[in-house]
């Protein structure tokens, strides 16, 4: 290639454009226009911070960031599916506070240390040392800022605790939420409607089924009832459940086995019957969770999972793997050998070039959770996240939220915002990530086709709405 002074700028422009779409997707004319508008929003956002973008993406604490036109663009964006989100941490904390204020039975500790919740009958007196959440918020005993700082990772720095210890303590503070069947119906109905309003079409909830088999089935029927209620108003919406066990240490092996057996049982008896002509699975697979660098390696669970797969061949695996900075973490190797359908996070896949190529060849989708990875210290600077290299390699990816209650201002909105700001995603990249989230979901082939048609309709309406305004 002969580069001259006359053609230098043109050749440079060609190379920039060729590398602007990480996925290399061709955009339609309207999408090109939308991409131009998105570029303006990126610049506008950058300029508002004096040219220095806050790559730590402090969505929980920076109101200026959330009021930007770029953030509102992400909020309105049709997002496809959220394939990686955990039970009872689906709802952003500001929404959870509002819901708890409506539920008079919930009380909060007033010691200004633990901030834990308990349940009392509304007819009974409140136990000493507690106050009803509604009263605590209404009279200003606890402000929204107090609760956000003590119910999210925003308070981790001042706590003096290790981030993962603090993170797990947040689940303990809200443990009572998952033990209340009456609240569960209200919670999931509210949450699913919130997801629909945020243009999330499908959600796959990773849920530990630790109670008895019958109690686990009853709980899932409550979740399914809420799903059916919401589907009447939002026909495009779908929900699936992924059972989960803990891979923490040897003392939890029996609990993990119990969770797996519960998952296999409820998979057969609790179905999605929203379409009477085509009953499908409501429970689609199994996961293993916990902080990887302090847990048993996935290799330790291989015998159990291989035996289980022989006994239950229809049970798919959607396992956390590679959520680690440890150069010796080999969980992604075992995930591959175990035949996973998707992997949660997959951050350190870049350490294994041959394995990376195998993931691409088998089309194993990674559930990428940028805000979670940032909050827990795996990618504090979003720009350094390995996702851009994964995208270029042809590895299928889907953006996911992980634990919105403790990390996000808006479910999935924050993750798309982080991707657009930190990775300079184009409109083509965004659209393909959303389509991936549907294509690599646990829905049946027919359900995927319906969901994709609904997504394309939603996308075109979004496209026209932005360009017209």
C-alpha positions as semicolon CSV with decimal commas, in nm:
position;residue;x (nm);y (nm);z (nm)
1;X;0,000;0,000;0,000
2;X;0,152;0,326;-0,117
3;X;0,085;0,594;0,146
4;X;0,122;0,952;0,032
5;X;0,049;1,291;0,181
6;X;-0,257;1,314;-0,043
7;X;-0,418;0,981;0,053
8;X;-0,301;0,953;0,415
9;X;-0,617;1,094;0,578
10;X;-0,847;0,886;0,357
11;X;-0,658;0,563;0,433
12;X;-0,661;0,648;0,800
13;X;-1,036;0,705;0,791
14;X;-1,088;0,367;0,623
15;X;-0,893;0,186;0,896
16;X;-1,079;0,369;1,177
17;X;-1,416;0,281;1,024
18;X;-1,313;-0,081;0,966
19;X;-1,230;-0,116;1,336
20;X;-1,519;0,087;1,478
21;X;-1,760;-0,207;1,498
22;X;-1,610;-0,474;1,719
23;X;-1,842;-0,736;1,572
24;X;-1,813;-0,615;1,213
25;X;-2,192;-0,599;1,167
26;X;-2,324;-0,398;0,872
27;X;-2,570;-0,129;0,979
28;X;-2,877;-0,012;0,790
29;X;-2,907;0,355;0,692
30;X;-3,119;0,440;0,995
31;X;-2,878;0,256;1,223
32;X;-2,588;0,451;1,075
33;X;-2,775;0,770;1,164
34;X;-2,843;0,637;1,513
35;X;-2,475;0,551;1,548
36;X;-2,386;0,908;1,454
37;X;-2,622;1,033;1,724
38;X;-2,469;0,790;1,976
39;X;-2,124;0,926;1,888
40;X;-2,248;1,277;1,968
41;X;-2,385;1,158;2,303
42;X;-2,051;0,997;2,388
43;X;-1,869;1,322;2,311
44;X;-2,125;1,526;2,503
45;X;-2,078;1,301;2,805
46;X;-1,699;1,316;2,776
47;X;-1,703;1,695;2,750
48;X;-1,924;1,724;3,061
49;X;-1,643;1,560;3,258
50;X;-1,375;1,784;3,115
51;X;-1,258;1,518;2,873
52;X;-1,185;1,268;3,148
53;X;-1,446;0,994;3,153
54;X;-1,494;0,829;3,497
55;X;-1,405;0,480;3,381
56;X;-1,495;0,338;3,719
57;X;-1,858;0,414;3,619
58;X;-1,990;0,517;3,964
59;X;-2,358;0,475;3,872
60;X;-2,466;0,430;4,234
61;X;-2,320;0,757;4,356
62;X;-2,286;0,998;4,061
63;X;-2,618;1,167;3,992
64;X;-2,463;1,384;3,720
65;X;-2,366;1,070;3,530
66;X;-2,719;0,930;3,553
67;X;-2,873;1,255;3,431
68;X;-2,668;1,257;3,111
69;X;-2,843;1,207;2,777
70;X;-2,617;0,907;2,715
71;X;-2,744;0,734;3,028
72;X;-3,105;0,806;2,930
73;X;-3,030;0,660;2,586
74;X;-2,916;0,340;2,760
75;X;-3,219;0,341;2,987
76;X;-3,456;0,348;2,687
77;X;-3,254;0,097;2,486
78;X;-3,421;-0,240;2,406
79;X;-3,188;-0,474;2,595
80;X;-3,291;-0,825;2,498
81;X;-3,235;-1,065;2,787
82;X;-3,057;-1,067;3,122
83;X;-2,912;-1,418;3,142
84;X;-2,718;-1,383;3,466
85;X;-2,893;-1,236;3,768
86;X;-2,934;-1,381;4,116
87;X;-3,246;-1,448;4,319
88;X;-3,361;-1,160;4,540
89;X;-3,097;-0,924;4,402
90;X;-3,282;-0,849;4,079
91;X;-3,432;-0,515;4,179
92;X;-3,214;-0,200;4,207
93;X;-3,194;-0,079;4,565
94;X;-3,393;0,242;4,506
95;X;-3,681;0,027;4,376
96;X;-3,643;-0,220;4,661
97;X;-3,663;0,060;4,917
98;X;-3,985;0,182;4,759
99;X;-4,134;-0,167;4,761
100;X;-4,037;-0,234;5,123
101;X;-4,198;0,093;5,227
102;X;-4,525;-0,041;5,084
103;X;-4,488;-0,370;5,274
104;X;-4,560;-0,280;5,636
105;X;-4,441;-0,614;5,777
106;X;-4,071;-0,541;5,714
107;X;-3,867;-0,390;5,996
108;X;-3,509;-0,267;5,999
109;X;-3,250;-0,271;6,276
110;X;-3,204;0,074;6,430
111;X;-2,849;0,023;6,563
112;X;-2,704;0,196;6,254
113;X;-2,459;-0,093;6,218
114;X;-2,624;-0,408;6,086
115;X;-2,910;-0,263;5,876
116;X;-3,065;-0,612;5,865
117;X;-3,433;-0,683;5,800
118;X;-3,687;-0,893;5,989
119;X;-4,056;-0,966;5,933
120;X;-4,330;-0,899;6,188
121;X;-4,706;-0,918;6,157
122;X;-4,847;-0,569;6,100
123;X;-5,083;-0,629;6,392
124;X;-4,799;-0,698;6,635
125;X;-4,566;-0,458;6,810
126;X;-4,227;-0,400;6,653
127;X;-3,947;-0,585;6,839
128;X;-3,709;-0,374;7,046
129;X;-3,422;-0,235;6,840
130;X;-3,623;-0,236;6,518
131;X;-3,848;0,002;6,328
132;X;-4,079;-0,053;6,034
133;X;-3,896;0,034;5,712
134;X;-4,181;0,260;5,601
135;X;-4,161;0,460;5,926
136;X;-3,781;0,475;5,924
137;X;-3,782;0,628;5,575
138;X;-4,085;0,851;5,623
139;X;-3,959;1,015;5,944
140;X;-3,602;1,042;5,819
141;X;-3,445;0,803;6,069
142;X;-3,284;0,641;5,766
143;X;-3,248;0,843;5,447
144;X;-3,231;0,684;5,103
145;X;-2,860;0,764;5,107
146;X;-2,817;0,576;5,438
147;X;-2,983;0,267;5,296
148;X;-2,799;0,283;4,964
149;X;-2,466;0,311;5,146
150;X;-2,544;0,013;5,367
151;X;-2,736;-0,208;5,125
152;X;-2,497;-0,178;4,830
153;X;-2,125;-0,201;4,752
154;X;-2,115;0,180;4,781
155;X;-2,047;0,129;5,151
156;X;-1,769;-0,126;5,110
157;X;-1,478;0,118;5,120
158;X;-1,574;0,273;5,454
159;X;-1,655;-0,066;5,610
160;X;-1,294;-0,179;5,637
161;X;-1,400;-0,523;5,512
162;X;-1,276;-0,729;5,221
163;X;-1,506;-0,653;4,926
164;X;-1,630;-1,012;4,893
165;X;-1,694;-1,042;5,268
166;X;-1,888;-0,717;5,257
167;X;-2,076;-0,829;4,946
168;X;-2,183;-1,157;5,108
169;X;-2,289;-0,968;5,421
170;X;-2,536;-0,773;5,203
171;X;-2,712;-1,098;5,117
172;X;-2,734;-1,179;5,488
173;X;-2,898;-0,843;5,558
174;X;-3,170;-0,928;5,308
175;X;-3,194;-1,302;5,376
176;X;-3,548;-1,270;5,509
177;X;-3,672;-1,152;5,169
178;X;-3,630;-1,496;5,014
179;X;-3,797;-1,674;5,307
180;X;-4,132;-1,500;5,284
181;X;-4,373;-1,660;5,035
182;X;-4,629;-1,380;5,062
183;X;-4,368;-1,117;4,984
184;X;-4,220;-1,331;4,704
185;X;-4,532;-1,297;4,490
186;X;-4,537;-0,923;4,534
187;X;-4,162;-0,893;4,483
188;X;-4,150;-1,088;4,158
189;X;-4,461;-0,924;4,017
190;X;-4,311;-0,580;4,088
191;X;-3,967;-0,683;3,962
192;X;-4,085;-0,839;3,638
193;X;-4,292;-0,529;3,557
194;X;-3,986;-0,317;3,627
195;X;-3,784;-0,529;3,384
196;X;-4,047;-0,490;3,114
197;X;-4,055;-0,113;3,159
198;X;-3,675;-0,111;3,119
199;X;-3,715;-0,301;2,790
200;X;-3,575;-0,631;2,918
201;X;-3,762;-0,909;2,741
202;X;-3,633;-1,220;2,913
203;X;-3,463;-1,300;3,243
204;X;-3,286;-1,612;3,369
205;X;-3,266;-1,616;3,748
206;X;-2,991;-1,816;3,921
207;X;-3,163;-1,946;4,235
208;X;-3,045;-2,164;4,523
209;X;-3,317;-2,416;4,605
210;X;-3,203;-2,514;4,954
211;X;-3,536;-2,603;5,118
212;X;-3,717;-2,935;5,085
213;X;-3,817;-3,050;4,737
214;X;-4,182;-2,966;4,795
215;X;-4,102;-2,624;4,943
216;X;-3,874;-2,549;4,648
217;X;-4,151;-2,643;4,407
218;X;-4,402;-2,427;4,595
219;X;-4,164;-2,132;4,583
220;X;-4,116;-2,169;4,209
221;X;-4,492;-2,183;4,160
222;X;-4,510;-1,842;4,330
223;X;-4,243;-1,706;4,095
224;X;-4,428;-1,857;3,800
225;X;-4,759;-1,705;3,915
226;X;-4,600;-1,360;3,921
227;X;-4,459;-1,427;3,574
228;X;-4,803;-1,524;3,442
229;X;-4,957;-1,210;3,593
230;X;-4,702;-0,987;3,421
231;X;-4,718;-1,175;3,091
232;X;-5,085;-1,076;3,057
233;X;-4,975;-0,714;3,024
234;X;-4,639;-0,779;2,852
235;X;-4,689;-1,079;2,618
236;X;-4,326;-1,066;2,500
237;X;-4,186;-1,129;2,851
238;X;-4,041;-1,468;2,951
239;X;-3,871;-1,604;3,265
240;X;-3,650;-1,908;3,325
241;X;-3,488;-2,047;3,640
242;X;-3,137;-2,186;3,679
243;X;-3,087;-2,382;4,000
244;X;-2,764;-2,315;4,187
245;X;-2,536;-2,478;4,440
246;X;-2,233;-2,352;4,633
247;X;-1,877;-2,457;4,550
248;X;-1,734;-2,298;4,866
249;X;-1,571;-2,590;5,050
250;X;-1,611;-2,958;5,142
251;X;-1,866;-2,877;5,413
252;X;-2,106;-2,758;5,145
253;X;-2,084;-3,063;4,918
254;X;-2,401;-3,219;5,060
255;X;-2,586;-2,888;5,029
256;X;-2,475;-2,862;4,665
257;X;-2,599;-3,215;4,596
258;X;-2,931;-3,128;4,757
259;X;-2,963;-2,816;4,544
260;X;-2,894;-3,019;4,232
261;X;-3,151;-3,286;4,317
262;X;-3,409;-3,019;4,402
263;X;-3,339;-2,857;4,065
264;X;-3,387;-3,182;3,875
265;X;-3,713;-3,251;4,059
266;X;-3,875;-2,911;4,014
267;X;-3,761;-2,909;3,650
268;X;-4,001;-3,195;3,584
269;X;-4,301;-3,074;3,781
270;X;-4,300;-2,693;3,739
271;X;-4,338;-2,607;3,370
272;X;-4,410;-2,292;3,174
273;X;-4,768;-2,346;3,067
274;X;-4,837;-1,989;2,957
275;X;-4,890;-2,130;2,608
276;X;-5,118;-2,436;2,658
277;X;-5,033;-2,561;2,310
278;X;-4,661;-2,571;2,381
279;X;-4,559;-2,641;2,741
280;X;-4,188;-2,574;2,795
281;X;-3,935;-2,598;3,077
282;X;-3,948;-2,331;3,343
283;X;-3,630;-2,462;3,506
284;X;-3,356;-2,494;3,244
285;X;-3,030;-2,588;3,417
286;X;-2,786;-2,579;3,705
287;X;-2,507;-2,348;3,821
288;X;-2,229;-2,345;4,083
289;X;-2,164;-2,013;4,255
290;X;-1,938;-1,842;4,510
291;X;-1,612;-1,650;4,514
292;X;-1,382;-1,862;4,300
293;X;-1,049;-1,777;4,460
294;X;-1,162;-1,897;4,804
295;X;-1,371;-2,193;4,688
296;X;-1,300;-2,546;4,577
297;X;-1,202;-2,556;4,209
298;X;-1,463;-2,673;3,962
299;X;-1,238;-2,975;3,903
300;X;-1,343;-3,102;4,248
301;X;-1,706;-3,115;4,135
302;X;-1,638;-3,285;3,802
303;X;-1,712;-3,643;3,926
304;X;-2,042;-3,533;4,079
305;X;-2,148;-3,336;3,772
306;X;-2,043;-3,606;3,523
307;X;-2,242;-3,864;3,716
308;X;-2,539;-3,626;3,735
309;X;-2,523;-3,559;3,360
310;X;-2,543;-3,932;3,289
311;X;-2,843;-3,964;3,517
312;X;-3,010;-3,641;3,400
313;X;-2,897;-3,586;3,038
314;X;-3,143;-3,300;2,982
315;X;-2,998;-3,089;3,265
316;X;-2,784;-2,814;3,111
317;X;-2,499;-2,644;3,294
318;X;-2,468;-2,266;3,319
319;X;-2,168;-2,242;3,549
320;X;-1,974;-1,949;3,693
321;X;-1,615;-1,968;3,573
322;X;-1,311;-1,746;3,526
323;X;-1,434;-1,476;3,767
324;X;-1,082;-1,449;3,898
325;X;-0,748;-1,268;3,879
326;X;-0,560;-1,584;3,977
327;X;-0,321;-1,703;3,705
328;X;-0,370;-2,059;3,829
329;X;-0,751;-2,057;3,815
330;X;-0,844;-2,333;3,569
331;X;-1,221;-2,343;3,618
332;X;-1,281;-2,250;3,253
333;X;-1,100;-2,567;3,144
334;X;-1,331;-2,783;3,354
335;X;-1,637;-2,585;3,244
336;X;-1,545;-2,666;2,884
337;X;-1,490;-3,036;2,954
338;X;-1,820;-3,057;3,143
339;X;-2,003;-2,930;2,834
340;X;-2,143;-2,606;2,972
341;X;-2,409;-2,426;2,770
342;X;-2,287;-2,085;2,893
343;X;-2,028;-1,953;3,135
344;X;-2,084;-1,681;3,393
345;X;-1,815;-1,411;3,357
346;X;-1,524;-1,595;3,189
347;X;-1,293;-1,304;3,267
348;X;-0,962;-1,491;3,259
349;X;-1,020;-1,684;2,935
350;X;-0,749;-1,468;2,777
351;X;-0,490;-1,665;2,979
352;X;-0,566;-1,977;2,772
353;X;-0,535;-1,911;2,394
354;X;-0,607;-2,271;2,290
355;X;-0,907;-2,291;2,523
356;X;-1,027;-1,955;2,390
357;X;-1,029;-2,099;2,038
358;X;-1,224;-2,402;2,161
359;X;-1,487;-2,175;2,321
360;X;-1,523;-1,988;1,992
361;X;-1,557;-2,312;1,793
362;X;-1,822;-2,454;2,028
363;X;-1,999;-2,117;2,052
364;X;-1,997;-2,115;2,431
365;X;-2,149;-1,783;2,528
366;X;-1,997;-1,577;2,810
367;X;-2,231;-1,389;3,043
368;X;-2,035;-1,065;3,081
369;X;-2,117;-0,851;3,386
370;X;-1,909;-0,529;3,361
371;X;-2,050;-0,342;3,661
372;X;-2,016;-0,649;3,883
373;X;-1,661;-0,710;3,761
374;X;-1,576;-0,350;3,842
375;X;-1,746;-0,347;4,183
376;X;-1,577;-0,668;4,299
377;X;-1,234;-0,555;4,183
378;X;-1,180;-0,773;3,877
379;X;-1,181;-0,485;3,628
380;X;-1,170;-0,158;3,822
381;X;-1,100;0,035;3,503
382;X;-1,368;-0,072;3,255
383;X;-1,131;0,001;2,966
384;X;-0,910;-0,288;3,076
385;X;-1,189;-0,546;3,064
386;X;-1,096;-0,824;2,816
387;X;-1,437;-0,819;2,646
388;X;-1,321;-0,622;2,342
389;X;-1,072;-0,893;2,249
390;X;-1,339;-1,158;2,302
391;X;-1,576;-0,972;2,072
392;X;-1,318;-0,945;1,795
393;X;-1,240;-1,316;1,820
394;X;-1,597;-1,420;1,738
395;X;-1,674;-1,543;2,090
396;X;-2,048;-1,505;2,162
397;X;-2,115;-1,267;2,451
398;X;-2,419;-1,129;2,630
399;X;-2,420;-0,835;2,871
400;X;-2,569;-0,926;3,210
401;X;-2,627;-0,757;3,544
402;X;-2,536;-1,019;3,810
403;X;-2,661;-0,847;4,130
404;X;-2,842;-0,519;4,053
405;X;-2,967;-0,464;4,409
406;X;-2,615;-0,425;4,540
407;X;-2,439;-0,273;4,239
408;X;-2,667;-0,095;3,991
409;X;-2,890;0,207;3,964
410;X;-3,088;0,047;3,680
411;X;-3,074;-0,321;3,586
412;X;-2,871;-0,375;3,263
413;X;-2,886;-0,003;3,181
414;X;-2,565;0,044;3,378
415;X;-2,391;-0,244;3,200
416;X;-2,472;-0,107;2,855
417;X;-2,366;0,238;2,971
418;X;-2,034;0,095;3,094
419;X;-1,981;-0,084;2,763
420;X;-2,058;0,221;2,553
421;X;-1,832;0,447;2,760
422;X;-1,549;0,204;2,833
423;X;-1,538;-0,001;2,513
424;X;-1,678;0,254;2,266
425;X;-1,949;0,014;2,150
426;X;-2,125;0,106;1,827
427;X;-2,497;0,070;1,757
428;X;-2,415;-0,249;1,563
429;X;-2,227;-0,392;1,861
430;X;-2,511;-0,308;2,098
431;X;-2,775;-0,465;1,877
432;X;-2,574;-0,784;1,828
433;X;-2,513;-0,822;2,202
434;X;-2,887;-0,796;2,260
435;X;-2,961;-1,053;1,990
436;X;-2,695;-1,282;2,142
437;X;-2,873;-1,263;2,476
438;X;-3,182;-1,413;2,313
439;X;-3,005;-1,659;2,083
440;X;-2,796;-1,808;2,366
441;X;-3,076;-1,809;2,623
442;X;-3,238;-2,125;2,758
443;X;-3,558;-2,065;2,563
444;X;-3,681;-2,324;2,314
445;X;-3,618;-2,269;1,943
446;X;-3,976;-2,158;1,887
447;X;-3,962;-1,920;2,184
448;X;-3,637;-1,770;2,057
449;X;-3,796;-1,703;1,719
450;X;-4,091;-1,527;1,883
451;X;-3,862;-1,330;2,111
452;X;-3,640;-1,220;1,822
453;X;-3,943;-1,098;1,626
454;X;-4,060;-0,903;1,930
455;X;-3,710;-0,762;1,980
456;X;-3,682;-0,646;1,619
457;X;-4,015;-0,467;1,653
458;X;-3,900;-0,304;1,976
459;X;-3,564;-0,210;1,820
460;X;-3,725;-0,048;1,515
461;X;-3,962;0,152;1,735
462;X;-3,666;0,269;1,944
463;X;-3,470;0,355;1,630
464;X;-3,752;0,559;1,479
465;X;-3,834;0,726;1,809
466;X;-3,478;0,848;1,865
467;X;-3,432;0,971;1,507
468;X;-3,768;1,150;1,500
469;X;-3,691;1,335;1,823
